[in-house]
Structure formats: structure tokens, C-alpha cells
Amino acid sequence: MEGCYPDIVTYNSLVNLTSKQGKYEDTALVILNLLSHGMQPNAVTYNTLIHSLINHGYWDEVEDIMKIMNETSSPPTHVTYNILLNGLCKSGLLDVAISFYSTMVTENCSPDIITYNTLLSGLCKEGFIDEGIQLLNLLVGTSSSPGLVTYNIVIDGLARLGSMESAKELHDEMVGKGIIPDEITNSSLTWGFCWADKLEEAMELLKEMSMKERIKNTAYRCVILGLCRQKKVDIAIQVLDLMVKSQCNPDERIYSALIKAVADGGMLKEDNDLHQTLIKWKTLKKKSF
């Protein structure tokens, strides 16, 4: 349209489009065109470009963009650092992420809860759970006080290491502060108990959860499959009963594992009862005699 010129929002959209496609020569042309019209890239322009470069693994170019930003009127913001830290942690470059976090603080760019959650996730992923707990404790009572997401990250990290006593203690601490656990919390704990062969604890957690909220298949499946692997079929059937009473129907993996475990154990009565139950749920066809 005559007399209608692109603004910074339009240019940023083009930067986003071309960089997502990995067409960085086109991105450069967009930025040159932007400059030729007397405009300057803003934080959104740079953040968009950095996000794309990280996704493509162009770390040297990311560092170059960060240097350019520091020399302009659009220095890196907390959003910039959050994008950078997230990419570094996901790539296993935790040391570099911590270094950039230090730079962020030095530059008086205040970290927010997303910054800390990202670092916590990186620490837990790399097995630095003690450092993660220290960071969590440091956040308590600050403007970035830990919430559900923060606790879930550390609980999951503890569960993956098999430190279930600490994971449950952290869960109880969270609940004591009025933070309500969600499906992620419960799945992490259930999976952790199963992985650590603490199936009784997993069952107790399931019972506790079922009295408070609707539980998804994932938590039940984890416990039932674990019990079947340990040939504790009678307990697995009890969990199945709890599952049905909670109005949660088993999926194919659950009933297949149970049928196999019952058959392998020579439990003829249980085998027949289980088949009848599954027929009732319409997950199996009636036996043909």
C-alpha cells in the first residue's frame, strides 16, 4: 500500500520468520533494510535472533550478538539472559550458563524466577542436586520465592537420583506452605518410589492422592508395572481396583502387563477374574469356548 512503511514490529516478524528457517542471509538483509530506514534493532529483534541461533547451535554467533547488544542502546535484558541460560542448560553447558548468570548479576540485570528455575533445572539435570537445594533455600523469602514449578524441578531431580526421603520431605514442605501439588509432582514421586523399588510407599502415595484429586493413568501405570515386574501380582490387582474406584480406566499397557503376570504366576482364579473385569470395561472381547 502506497505510503505505508514497515515498522519495527514488521521487521521483527521478518527476523523471526527467516531465522526460524535458518535463512540467516535473509535475516541479515532484513536487518540491513531496517537500518537503511533509520531504525535500530531493539531487544525483541536481538532476542528473537539469539533464540534461533541457539536452536541451531550457533554459539559463537550468539556470543557475537551479545557483544553487539552491549554496545547499543538495547543491552541484554533478563529475557535475553533467560533465553541464553535455557539454551545452555538444555545443551548441557551448565558451566557456561553459570558464567553468564554471574555476568547478568554483575551488569545489574535482575534475575527472575524463570532465571532461577532454569538454573535449577540445569543443576538437577547434571546431578548437582545439593547445589540445587541450596539455591532453592536461598530463594525462600525473596522476590523470587519458590512456587510449584520450582519445587517440582527439585523434587523430580531428587526422585531421579533415588533420594526419595528427601523428595518426600520437600513435598511435605511445599504442602506446608500452602502450595498444592499437581500431576507433575505426583508423577515424579510415584515414579521415584517405583524406580527405587519402594512400591509400598508408591501405593500409599496413590491412596493419599486418590482421596484428594483425580489421578491420571501415568501414576497408576508406573506402580502396576513395577509390581508386575516384581511378581507382586496380588498387590498389583489391588492397585488396579483402586484405579477403577477412582474412575480411571486402565490402558493397554496396564492390562497386558497384568494378564501376563497373572498367567506367568499360574493364578487361574485371578486370571479368570481379571479377564471378566476387563470384559466388563470393554477392553477385552469375551472368551470363545
XYZ file of C-alpha atoms in Angstrom, residues 146-243:
98
model
C 9.867 -20.716 45.021
C 6.454 -21.809 43.786
C 5.041 -25.045 42.407
C 7.269 -25.143 39.312
C 10.423 -24.579 41.372
C 9.577 -27.320 43.858
C 8.626 -29.707 41.048
C 12.043 -29.266 39.432
C 13.929 -30.185 42.612
C 11.531 -32.981 43.618
C 11.956 -34.522 40.171
C 15.739 -34.186 40.447
C 15.745 -35.957 43.816
C 13.428 -38.685 42.517
C 15.700 -39.365 39.541
C 18.603 -39.886 41.940
C 16.526 -42.189 44.129
C 16.646 -39.780 47.093
C 13.015 -40.399 47.912
C 13.156 -39.484 51.592
C 14.423 -36.014 50.666
C 11.917 -35.763 47.813
C 9.010 -36.575 50.143
C 10.314 -34.117 52.761
C 10.438 -31.378 50.120
C 6.925 -32.320 49.014
C 5.686 -32.008 52.610
C 7.488 -28.662 52.986
C 5.787 -27.413 49.836
C 2.350 -28.524 51.048
C 3.038 -26.903 54.429
C 3.497 -23.591 52.628
C 0.096 -23.905 51.007
C 1.411 -24.931 47.578
C -0.851 -27.622 46.121
C 0.946 -30.486 44.311
C -0.078 -31.127 40.712
C 0.142 -34.101 38.345
C 3.840 -33.412 37.718
C 4.623 -33.510 41.447
C 2.700 -36.731 41.959
C 4.133 -38.426 38.873
C 7.699 -37.564 39.910
C 7.182 -39.012 43.393
C 5.355 -42.103 42.177
C 7.966 -42.797 39.504
C 10.758 -42.232 42.024
C 9.312 -44.661 44.564
C 8.842 -47.293 41.846
C 12.347 -46.771 40.465
C 13.766 -47.161 43.989
C 11.685 -50.351 44.463
C 9.735 -48.664 47.265
C 6.402 -49.860 45.958
C 4.604 -49.770 49.301
C 5.403 -46.059 49.565
C 4.201 -45.601 45.987
C 0.916 -47.307 46.862
C 0.444 -45.183 49.970
C 1.010 -42.075 47.877
C -1.544 -43.273 45.328
C -4.122 -43.840 48.067
C -3.419 -40.411 49.530
C -3.666 -38.781 46.112
C -6.877 -40.624 45.164
C -8.659 -39.220 48.223
C -7.778 -35.644 47.263
C -7.912 -35.485 43.484
C -8.385 -37.309 40.206
C -5.203 -39.155 39.250
C -4.170 -39.740 35.656
C -3.219 -43.149 34.247
C 0.504 -42.379 34.392
C 0.848 -42.728 38.162
C -1.184 -45.945 38.340
C 0.637 -47.444 35.367
C 4.011 -46.815 36.972
C 3.053 -48.654 40.179
C 1.239 -51.549 38.480
C 4.065 -52.216 36.014
C 6.580 -52.079 38.862
C 4.578 -54.584 40.907
C 4.215 -56.899 37.918
C 7.971 -56.832 37.334
C 8.478 -57.872 40.963
C 5.822 -60.583 40.556
C 3.673 -58.962 43.260
C 0.563 -59.563 41.201
C -1.885 -59.685 44.108
C -0.853 -56.160 45.161
C -0.953 -55.000 41.524
C -4.579 -56.152 41.335
C -5.324 -54.142 44.496
C -3.883 -51.057 42.798
C -5.992 -51.853 39.744
C -9.078 -51.964 41.971
C -8.120 -48.597 43.493
C -7.660 -47.249 39.977
